[in-house]
PDB file of C-alpha atoms in Angstrom:
ATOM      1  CA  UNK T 577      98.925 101.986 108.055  1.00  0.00           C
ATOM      2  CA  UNK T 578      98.886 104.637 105.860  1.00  0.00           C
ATOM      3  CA  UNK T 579      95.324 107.194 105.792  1.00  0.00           C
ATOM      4  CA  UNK T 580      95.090 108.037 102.002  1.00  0.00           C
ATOM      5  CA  UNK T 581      90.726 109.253 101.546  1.00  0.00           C
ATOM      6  CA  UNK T 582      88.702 110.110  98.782  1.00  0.00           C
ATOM      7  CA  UNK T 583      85.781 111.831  98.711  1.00  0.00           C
ATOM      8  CA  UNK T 584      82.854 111.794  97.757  1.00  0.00           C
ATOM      9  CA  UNK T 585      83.151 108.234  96.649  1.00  0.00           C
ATOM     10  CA  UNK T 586      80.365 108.397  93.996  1.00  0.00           C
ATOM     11  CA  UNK T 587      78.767 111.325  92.118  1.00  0.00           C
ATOM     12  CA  UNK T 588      76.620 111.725  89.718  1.00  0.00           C
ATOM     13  CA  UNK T 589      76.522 115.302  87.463  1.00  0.00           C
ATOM     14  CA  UNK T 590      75.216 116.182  84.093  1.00  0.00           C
ATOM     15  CA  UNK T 591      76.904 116.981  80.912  1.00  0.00           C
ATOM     16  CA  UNK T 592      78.126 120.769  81.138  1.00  0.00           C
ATOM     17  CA  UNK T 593      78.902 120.968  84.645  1.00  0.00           C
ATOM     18  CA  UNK T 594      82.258 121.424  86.348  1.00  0.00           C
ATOM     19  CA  UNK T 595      82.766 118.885  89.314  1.00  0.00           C
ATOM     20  CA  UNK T 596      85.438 118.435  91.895  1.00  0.00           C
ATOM     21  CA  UNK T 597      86.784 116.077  94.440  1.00  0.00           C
ATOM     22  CA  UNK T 598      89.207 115.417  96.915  1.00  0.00           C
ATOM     23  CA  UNK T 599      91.721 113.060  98.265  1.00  0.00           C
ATOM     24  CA  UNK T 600      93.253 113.796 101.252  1.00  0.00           C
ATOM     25  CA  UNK T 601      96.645 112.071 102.832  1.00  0.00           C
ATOM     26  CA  UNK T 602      99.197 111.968 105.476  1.00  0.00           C
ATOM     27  CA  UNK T 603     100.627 115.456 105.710  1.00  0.00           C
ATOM     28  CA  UNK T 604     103.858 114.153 106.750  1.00  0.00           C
ATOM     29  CA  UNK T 605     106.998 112.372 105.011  1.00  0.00           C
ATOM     30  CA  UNK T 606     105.288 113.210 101.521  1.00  0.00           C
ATOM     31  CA  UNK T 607     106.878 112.519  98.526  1.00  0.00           C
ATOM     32  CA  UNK T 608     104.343 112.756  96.071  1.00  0.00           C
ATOM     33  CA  UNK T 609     100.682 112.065  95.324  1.00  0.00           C
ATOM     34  CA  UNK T 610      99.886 110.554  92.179  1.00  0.00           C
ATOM     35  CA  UNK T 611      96.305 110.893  90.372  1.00  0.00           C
ATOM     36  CA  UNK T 612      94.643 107.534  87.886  1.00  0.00           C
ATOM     37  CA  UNK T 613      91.850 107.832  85.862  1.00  0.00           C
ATOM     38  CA  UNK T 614      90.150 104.049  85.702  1.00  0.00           C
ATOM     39  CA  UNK T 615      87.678 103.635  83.310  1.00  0.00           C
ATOM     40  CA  UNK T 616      85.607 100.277  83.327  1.00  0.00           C
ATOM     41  CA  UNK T 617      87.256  97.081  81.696  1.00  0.00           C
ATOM     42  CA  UNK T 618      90.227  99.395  81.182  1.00  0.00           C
ATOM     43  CA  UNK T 619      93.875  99.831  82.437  1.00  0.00           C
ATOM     44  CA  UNK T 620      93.963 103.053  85.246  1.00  0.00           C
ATOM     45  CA  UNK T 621      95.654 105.779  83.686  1.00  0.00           C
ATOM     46  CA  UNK T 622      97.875 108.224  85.467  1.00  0.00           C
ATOM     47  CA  UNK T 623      96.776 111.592  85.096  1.00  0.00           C
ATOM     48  CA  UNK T 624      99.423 113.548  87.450  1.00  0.00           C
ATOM     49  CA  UNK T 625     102.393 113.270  89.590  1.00  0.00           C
ATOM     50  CA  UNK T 626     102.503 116.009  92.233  1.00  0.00           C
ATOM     51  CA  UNK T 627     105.585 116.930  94.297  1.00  0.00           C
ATOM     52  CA  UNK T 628     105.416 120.569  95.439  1.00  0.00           C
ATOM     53  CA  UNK T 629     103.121 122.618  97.723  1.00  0.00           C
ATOM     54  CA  UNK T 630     101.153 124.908  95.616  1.00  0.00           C
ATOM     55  CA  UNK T 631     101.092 122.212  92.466  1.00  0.00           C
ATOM     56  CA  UNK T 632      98.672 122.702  90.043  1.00  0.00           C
ATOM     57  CA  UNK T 633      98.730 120.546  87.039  1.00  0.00           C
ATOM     58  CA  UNK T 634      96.165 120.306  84.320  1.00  0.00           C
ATOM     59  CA  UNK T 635      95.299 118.149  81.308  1.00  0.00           C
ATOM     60  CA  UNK T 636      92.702 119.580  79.298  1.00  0.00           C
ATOM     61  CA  UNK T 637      89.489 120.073  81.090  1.00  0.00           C
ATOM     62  CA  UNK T 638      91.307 118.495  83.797  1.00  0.00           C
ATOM     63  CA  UNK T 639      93.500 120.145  86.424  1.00  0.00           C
ATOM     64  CA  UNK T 640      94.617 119.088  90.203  1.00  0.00           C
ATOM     65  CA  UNK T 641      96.244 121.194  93.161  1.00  0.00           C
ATOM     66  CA  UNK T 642      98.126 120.316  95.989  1.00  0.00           C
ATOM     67  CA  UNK T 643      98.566 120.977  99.230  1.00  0.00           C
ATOM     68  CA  UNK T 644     101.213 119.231 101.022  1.00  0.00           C
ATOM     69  CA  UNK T 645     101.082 121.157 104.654  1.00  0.00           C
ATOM     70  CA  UNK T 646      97.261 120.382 105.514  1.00  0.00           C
ATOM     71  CA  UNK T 647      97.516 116.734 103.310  1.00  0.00           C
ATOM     72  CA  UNK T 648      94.805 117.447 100.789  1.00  0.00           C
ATOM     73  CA  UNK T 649      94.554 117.706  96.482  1.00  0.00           C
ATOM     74  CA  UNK T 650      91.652 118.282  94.750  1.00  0.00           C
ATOM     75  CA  UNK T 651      90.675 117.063  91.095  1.00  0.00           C
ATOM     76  CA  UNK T 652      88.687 119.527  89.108  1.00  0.00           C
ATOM     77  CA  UNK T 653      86.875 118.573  85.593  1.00  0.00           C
ATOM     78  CA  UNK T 654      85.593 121.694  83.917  1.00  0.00           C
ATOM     79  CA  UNK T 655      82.616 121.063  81.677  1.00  0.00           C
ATOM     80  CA  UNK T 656      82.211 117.120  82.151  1.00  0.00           C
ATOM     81  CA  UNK T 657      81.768 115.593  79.240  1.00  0.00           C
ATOM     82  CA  UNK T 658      80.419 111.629  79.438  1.00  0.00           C
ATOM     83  CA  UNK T 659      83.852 109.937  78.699  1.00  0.00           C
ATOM     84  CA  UNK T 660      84.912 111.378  81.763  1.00  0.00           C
ATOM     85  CA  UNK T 661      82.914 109.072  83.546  1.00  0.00           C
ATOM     86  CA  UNK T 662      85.237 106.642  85.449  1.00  0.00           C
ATOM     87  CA  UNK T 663      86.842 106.229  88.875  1.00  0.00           C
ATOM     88  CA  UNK T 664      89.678 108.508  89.921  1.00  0.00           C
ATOM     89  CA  UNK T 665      91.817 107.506  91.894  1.00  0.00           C
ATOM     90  CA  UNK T 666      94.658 109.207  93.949  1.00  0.00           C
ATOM     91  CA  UNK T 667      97.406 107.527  95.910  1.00  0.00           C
ATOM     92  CA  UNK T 668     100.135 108.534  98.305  1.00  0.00           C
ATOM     93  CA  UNK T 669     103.891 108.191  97.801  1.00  0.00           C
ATOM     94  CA  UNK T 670     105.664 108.209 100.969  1.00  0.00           C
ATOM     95  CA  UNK T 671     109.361 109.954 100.975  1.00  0.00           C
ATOM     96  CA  UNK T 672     110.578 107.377 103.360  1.00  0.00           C
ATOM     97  CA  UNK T 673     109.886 103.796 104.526  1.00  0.00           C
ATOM     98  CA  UNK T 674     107.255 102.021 102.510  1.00  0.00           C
ATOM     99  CA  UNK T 675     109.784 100.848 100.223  1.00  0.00           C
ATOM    100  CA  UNK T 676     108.761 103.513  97.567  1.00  0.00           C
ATOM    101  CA  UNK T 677     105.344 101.900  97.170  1.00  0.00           C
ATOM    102  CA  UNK T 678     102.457 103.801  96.644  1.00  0.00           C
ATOM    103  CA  UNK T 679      99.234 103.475  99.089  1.00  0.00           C
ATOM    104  CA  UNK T 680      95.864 104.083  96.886  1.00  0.00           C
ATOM    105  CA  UNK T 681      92.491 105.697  97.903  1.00  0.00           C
ATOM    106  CA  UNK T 682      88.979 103.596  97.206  1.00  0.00           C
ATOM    107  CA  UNK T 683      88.364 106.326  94.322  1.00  0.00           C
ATOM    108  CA  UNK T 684      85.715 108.711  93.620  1.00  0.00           C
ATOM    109  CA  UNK T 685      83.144 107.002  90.685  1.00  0.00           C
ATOM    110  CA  UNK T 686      81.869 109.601  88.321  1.00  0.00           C
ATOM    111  CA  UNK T 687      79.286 109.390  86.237  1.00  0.00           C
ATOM    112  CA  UNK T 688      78.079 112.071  83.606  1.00  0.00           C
ATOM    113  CA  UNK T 689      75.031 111.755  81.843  1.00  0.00           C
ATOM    114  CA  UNK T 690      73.774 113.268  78.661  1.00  0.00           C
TER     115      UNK T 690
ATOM    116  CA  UNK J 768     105.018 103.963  76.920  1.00  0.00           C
ATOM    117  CA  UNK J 769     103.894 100.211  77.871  1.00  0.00           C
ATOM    118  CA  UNK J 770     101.249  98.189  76.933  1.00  0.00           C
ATOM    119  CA  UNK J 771     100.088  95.519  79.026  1.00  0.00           C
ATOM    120  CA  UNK J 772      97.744  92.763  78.451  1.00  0.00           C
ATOM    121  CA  UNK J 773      96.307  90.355  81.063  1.00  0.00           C
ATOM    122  CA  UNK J 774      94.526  87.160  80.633  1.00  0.00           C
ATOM    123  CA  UNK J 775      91.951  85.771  81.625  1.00  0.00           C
ATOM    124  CA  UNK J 776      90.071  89.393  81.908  1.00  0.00           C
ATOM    125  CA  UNK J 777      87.413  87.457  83.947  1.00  0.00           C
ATOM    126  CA  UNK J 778      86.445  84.353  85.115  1.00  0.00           C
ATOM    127  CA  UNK J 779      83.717  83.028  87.569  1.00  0.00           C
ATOM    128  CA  UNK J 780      85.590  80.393  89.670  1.00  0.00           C
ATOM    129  CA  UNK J 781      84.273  77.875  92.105  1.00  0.00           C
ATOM    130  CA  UNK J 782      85.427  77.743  96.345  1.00  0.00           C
ATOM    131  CA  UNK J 783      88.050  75.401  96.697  1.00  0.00           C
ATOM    132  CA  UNK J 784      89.852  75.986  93.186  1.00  0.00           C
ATOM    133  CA  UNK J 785      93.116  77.980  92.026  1.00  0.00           C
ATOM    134  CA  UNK J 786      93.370  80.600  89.018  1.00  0.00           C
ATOM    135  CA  UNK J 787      96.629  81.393  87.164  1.00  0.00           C
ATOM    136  CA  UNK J 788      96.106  85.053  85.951  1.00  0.00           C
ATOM    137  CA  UNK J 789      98.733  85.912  83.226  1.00  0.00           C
ATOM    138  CA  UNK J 790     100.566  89.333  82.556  1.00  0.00           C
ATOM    139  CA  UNK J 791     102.604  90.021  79.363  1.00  0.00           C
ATOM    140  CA  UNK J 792     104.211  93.437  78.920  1.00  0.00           C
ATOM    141  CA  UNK J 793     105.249  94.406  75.676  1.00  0.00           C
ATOM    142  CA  UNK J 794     109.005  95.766  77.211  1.00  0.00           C
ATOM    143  CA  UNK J 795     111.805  94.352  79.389  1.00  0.00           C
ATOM    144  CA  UNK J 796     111.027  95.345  82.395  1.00  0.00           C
ATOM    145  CA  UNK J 797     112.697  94.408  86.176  1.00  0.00           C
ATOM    146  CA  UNK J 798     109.679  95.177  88.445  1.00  0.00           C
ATOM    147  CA  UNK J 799     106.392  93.828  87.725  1.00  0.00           C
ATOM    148  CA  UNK J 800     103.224  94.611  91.008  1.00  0.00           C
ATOM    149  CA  UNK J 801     100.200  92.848  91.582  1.00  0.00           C
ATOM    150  CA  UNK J 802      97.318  94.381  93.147  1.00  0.00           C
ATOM    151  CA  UNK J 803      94.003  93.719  93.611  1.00  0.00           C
ATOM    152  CA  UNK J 804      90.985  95.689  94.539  1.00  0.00           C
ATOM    153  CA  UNK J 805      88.367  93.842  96.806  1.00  0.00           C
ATOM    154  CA  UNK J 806      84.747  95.276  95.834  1.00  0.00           C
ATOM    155  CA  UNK J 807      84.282  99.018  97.778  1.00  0.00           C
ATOM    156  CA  UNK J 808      88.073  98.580  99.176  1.00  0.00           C
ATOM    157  CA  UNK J 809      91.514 100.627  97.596  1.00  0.00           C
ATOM    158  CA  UNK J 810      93.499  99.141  95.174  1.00  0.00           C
ATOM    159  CA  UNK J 811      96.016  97.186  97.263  1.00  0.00           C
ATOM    160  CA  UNK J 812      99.663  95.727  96.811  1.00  0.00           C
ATOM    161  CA  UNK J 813      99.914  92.368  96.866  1.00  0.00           C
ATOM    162  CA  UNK J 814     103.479  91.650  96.321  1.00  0.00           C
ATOM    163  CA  UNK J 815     106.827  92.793  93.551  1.00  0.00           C
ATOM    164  CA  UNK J 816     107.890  90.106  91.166  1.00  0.00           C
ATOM    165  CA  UNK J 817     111.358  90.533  90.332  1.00  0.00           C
ATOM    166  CA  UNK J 818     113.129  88.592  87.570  1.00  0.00           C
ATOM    167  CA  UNK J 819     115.457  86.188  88.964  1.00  0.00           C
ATOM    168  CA  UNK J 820     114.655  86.508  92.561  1.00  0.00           C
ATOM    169  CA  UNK J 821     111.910  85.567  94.992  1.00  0.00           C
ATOM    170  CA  UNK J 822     108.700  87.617  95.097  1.00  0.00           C
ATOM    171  CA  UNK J 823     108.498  90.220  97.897  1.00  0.00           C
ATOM    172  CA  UNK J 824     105.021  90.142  99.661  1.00  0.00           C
ATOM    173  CA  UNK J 825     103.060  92.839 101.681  1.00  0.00           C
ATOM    174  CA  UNK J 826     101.903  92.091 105.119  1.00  0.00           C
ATOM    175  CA  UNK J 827      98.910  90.331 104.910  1.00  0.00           C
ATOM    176  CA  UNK J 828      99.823  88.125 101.640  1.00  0.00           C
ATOM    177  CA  UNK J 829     101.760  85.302 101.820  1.00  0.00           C
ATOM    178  CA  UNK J 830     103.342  82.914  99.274  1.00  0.00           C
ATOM    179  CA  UNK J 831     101.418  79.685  99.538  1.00  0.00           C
ATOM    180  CA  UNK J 832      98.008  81.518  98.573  1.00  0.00           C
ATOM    181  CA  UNK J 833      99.537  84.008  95.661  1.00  0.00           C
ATOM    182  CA  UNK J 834     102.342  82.147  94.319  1.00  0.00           C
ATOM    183  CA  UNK J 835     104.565  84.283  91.509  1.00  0.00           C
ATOM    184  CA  UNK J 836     106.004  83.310  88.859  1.00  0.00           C
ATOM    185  CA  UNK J 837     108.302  85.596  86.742  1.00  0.00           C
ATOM    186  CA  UNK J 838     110.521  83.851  84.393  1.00  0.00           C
ATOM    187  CA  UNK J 839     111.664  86.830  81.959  1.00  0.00           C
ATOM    188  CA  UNK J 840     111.410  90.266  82.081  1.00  0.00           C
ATOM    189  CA  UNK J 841     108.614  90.670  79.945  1.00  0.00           C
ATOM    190  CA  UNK J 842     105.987  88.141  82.035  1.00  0.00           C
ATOM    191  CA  UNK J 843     104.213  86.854  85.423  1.00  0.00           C
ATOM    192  CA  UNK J 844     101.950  84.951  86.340  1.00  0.00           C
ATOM    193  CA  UNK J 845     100.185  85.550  89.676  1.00  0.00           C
ATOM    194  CA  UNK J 846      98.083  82.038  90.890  1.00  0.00           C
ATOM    195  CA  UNK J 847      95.006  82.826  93.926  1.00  0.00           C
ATOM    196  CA  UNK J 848      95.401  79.252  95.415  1.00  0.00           C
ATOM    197  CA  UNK J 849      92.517  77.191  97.127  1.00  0.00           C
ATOM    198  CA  UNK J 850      89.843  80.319  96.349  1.00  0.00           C
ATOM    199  CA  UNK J 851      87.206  81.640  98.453  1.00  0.00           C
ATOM    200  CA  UNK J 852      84.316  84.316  98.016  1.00  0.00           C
ATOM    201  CA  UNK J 853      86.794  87.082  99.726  1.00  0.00           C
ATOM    202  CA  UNK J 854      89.183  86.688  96.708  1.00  0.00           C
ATOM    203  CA  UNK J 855      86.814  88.001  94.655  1.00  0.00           C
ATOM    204  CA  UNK J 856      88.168  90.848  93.273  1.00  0.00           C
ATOM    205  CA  UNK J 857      90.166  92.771  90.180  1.00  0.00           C
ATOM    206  CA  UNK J 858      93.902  91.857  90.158  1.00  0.00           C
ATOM    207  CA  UNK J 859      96.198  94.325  87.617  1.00  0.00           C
ATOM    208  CA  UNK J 860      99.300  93.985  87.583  1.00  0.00           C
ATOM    209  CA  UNK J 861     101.555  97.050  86.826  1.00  0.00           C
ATOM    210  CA  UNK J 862     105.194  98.112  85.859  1.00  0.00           C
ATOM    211  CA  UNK J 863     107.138 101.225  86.715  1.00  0.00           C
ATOM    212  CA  UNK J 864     106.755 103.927  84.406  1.00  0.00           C
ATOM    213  CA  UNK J 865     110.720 103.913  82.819  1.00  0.00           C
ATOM    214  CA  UNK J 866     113.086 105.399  82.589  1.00  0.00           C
ATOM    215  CA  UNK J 867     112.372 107.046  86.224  1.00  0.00           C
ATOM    216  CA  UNK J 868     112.906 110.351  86.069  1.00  0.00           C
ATOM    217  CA  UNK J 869     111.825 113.432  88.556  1.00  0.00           C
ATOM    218  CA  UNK J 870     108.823 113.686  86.748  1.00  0.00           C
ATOM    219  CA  UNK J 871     107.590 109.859  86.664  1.00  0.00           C
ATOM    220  CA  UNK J 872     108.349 109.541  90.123  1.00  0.00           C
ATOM    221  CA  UNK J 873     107.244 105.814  90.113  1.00  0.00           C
ATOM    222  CA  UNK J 874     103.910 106.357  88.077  1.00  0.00           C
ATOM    223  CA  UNK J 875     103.275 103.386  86.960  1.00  0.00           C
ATOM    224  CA  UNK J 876     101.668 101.556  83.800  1.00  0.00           C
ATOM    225  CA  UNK J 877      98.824  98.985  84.608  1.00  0.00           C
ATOM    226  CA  UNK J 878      96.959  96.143  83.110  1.00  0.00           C
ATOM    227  CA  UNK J 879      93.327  95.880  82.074  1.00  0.00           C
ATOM    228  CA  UNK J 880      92.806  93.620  85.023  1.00  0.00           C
ATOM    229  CA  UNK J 881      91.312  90.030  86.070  1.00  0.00           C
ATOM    230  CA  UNK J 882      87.559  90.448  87.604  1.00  0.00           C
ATOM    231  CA  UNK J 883      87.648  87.211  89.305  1.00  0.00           C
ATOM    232  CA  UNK J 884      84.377  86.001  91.026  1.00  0.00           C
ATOM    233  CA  UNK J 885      84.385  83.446  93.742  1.00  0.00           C
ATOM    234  CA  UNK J 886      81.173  81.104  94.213  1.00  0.00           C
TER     235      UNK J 886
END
């Protein structure tokens, strides 16, 4: 069974503030690790696909690193706005066995208020 | 990009009784997933639906309680037989991000998802 965390599984921070959070994941037979943005009554949305050690991606306010050696990303949201409450969700993409399927963390839930 | 829509987007169901939940994609597609996500617990694979062949379930799912259905390449259904409160849950269903490339590296589109609530 696959160990794919996320932490801190809830937080709560005001408008303004830059947040960040973590998922960590098997550090070997990576593949990649894949970040979702799930916002209530919607579909989850992927965010990123990381592959390499050293990845950093970014989307906006949004931006992710990678480190594949110690088995760790973090998710950073610069100035959180309150439509970027949601849960975020990261999952783990083995390179072998697992038939290619991805294994999800229980998500972080953020909420920013006004 | 794919859109997917899923009905019912909840229901409240009663012990004993079975649910057909219903997922249309808006492209051909020839893998379709269903997951669910048990209140506090990861979002979970259930089982593939491929068109024209059997269903392939993870361990810890079997056939008689999620019975597939995938009879084009464009929509599933995915039936929780004989409920109970533990199947309470949100089931998506999702489809591979296509064509795969380097970059999509399986990503995959999802649903809005069933909230399904088990008396």
């Amino acid at each position: 069974i696959l160990n794919v965390e996320q932490s801190p599984q809830s937080l709560h921070v005001q408008e303004g503030d830059s947040t960040n959070f973590t998922c960590s994941f098997p550090s070997s037979n990576f593949y990649a690790l894949h970040w979702y943005r799930w916002e209530t009554a919607k579909s989850p949305e992927a965010l990123f696909v990381m592959t390499l050690n050293g990845d950093e991606k970014k989307k906006g306010r949004i931006s992710a690193t990678l480190n594949t050696k110690e088995g760790y990303s973090y998710l950073y949201i610069k100035g959180s706005q309150p439509e970027d409450s949601a849960t975020y969700l990261c999952a783990f993409h083995p390179l072998t066995g697992g038939g290619n399927k991805l294994t999800f963390g229980t998500g972080t839930q953020l909420k920013v208020e006004l | 990009s794919a859109v997917i829509s899923q009905k019912p987007s909840r229901d409240i169901c009663q012990r004993g009784t079975s649910l057909t939940i219903q997922c249309q994609v808006d492209s051909q597609v020839t893998m379709m997933f269903w997951y669910r996500q048990q209140p506090g617990q990861s979002l979970t694979l259930i089982a593939t639906a491929n068109q024209g062949s059997e269903a392939t379930y993870e361990s810890g799912f079997v056939i008689d309680k999620f019975p597939i259905s995938r009879p084009n390449l464009t929509f599933s259904t995915l039936t929780v037989s004989n409920m109970s409160p533990e199947d309470s849950s949100i089931y998506l269903c999702s489809v591979p991000i296509s064509p795969r490339t380097a970059n999509s590296t399986d990503t995959q589109y999802f649903g809005p998802g069933t909230r399904l609530t088990v008396l």
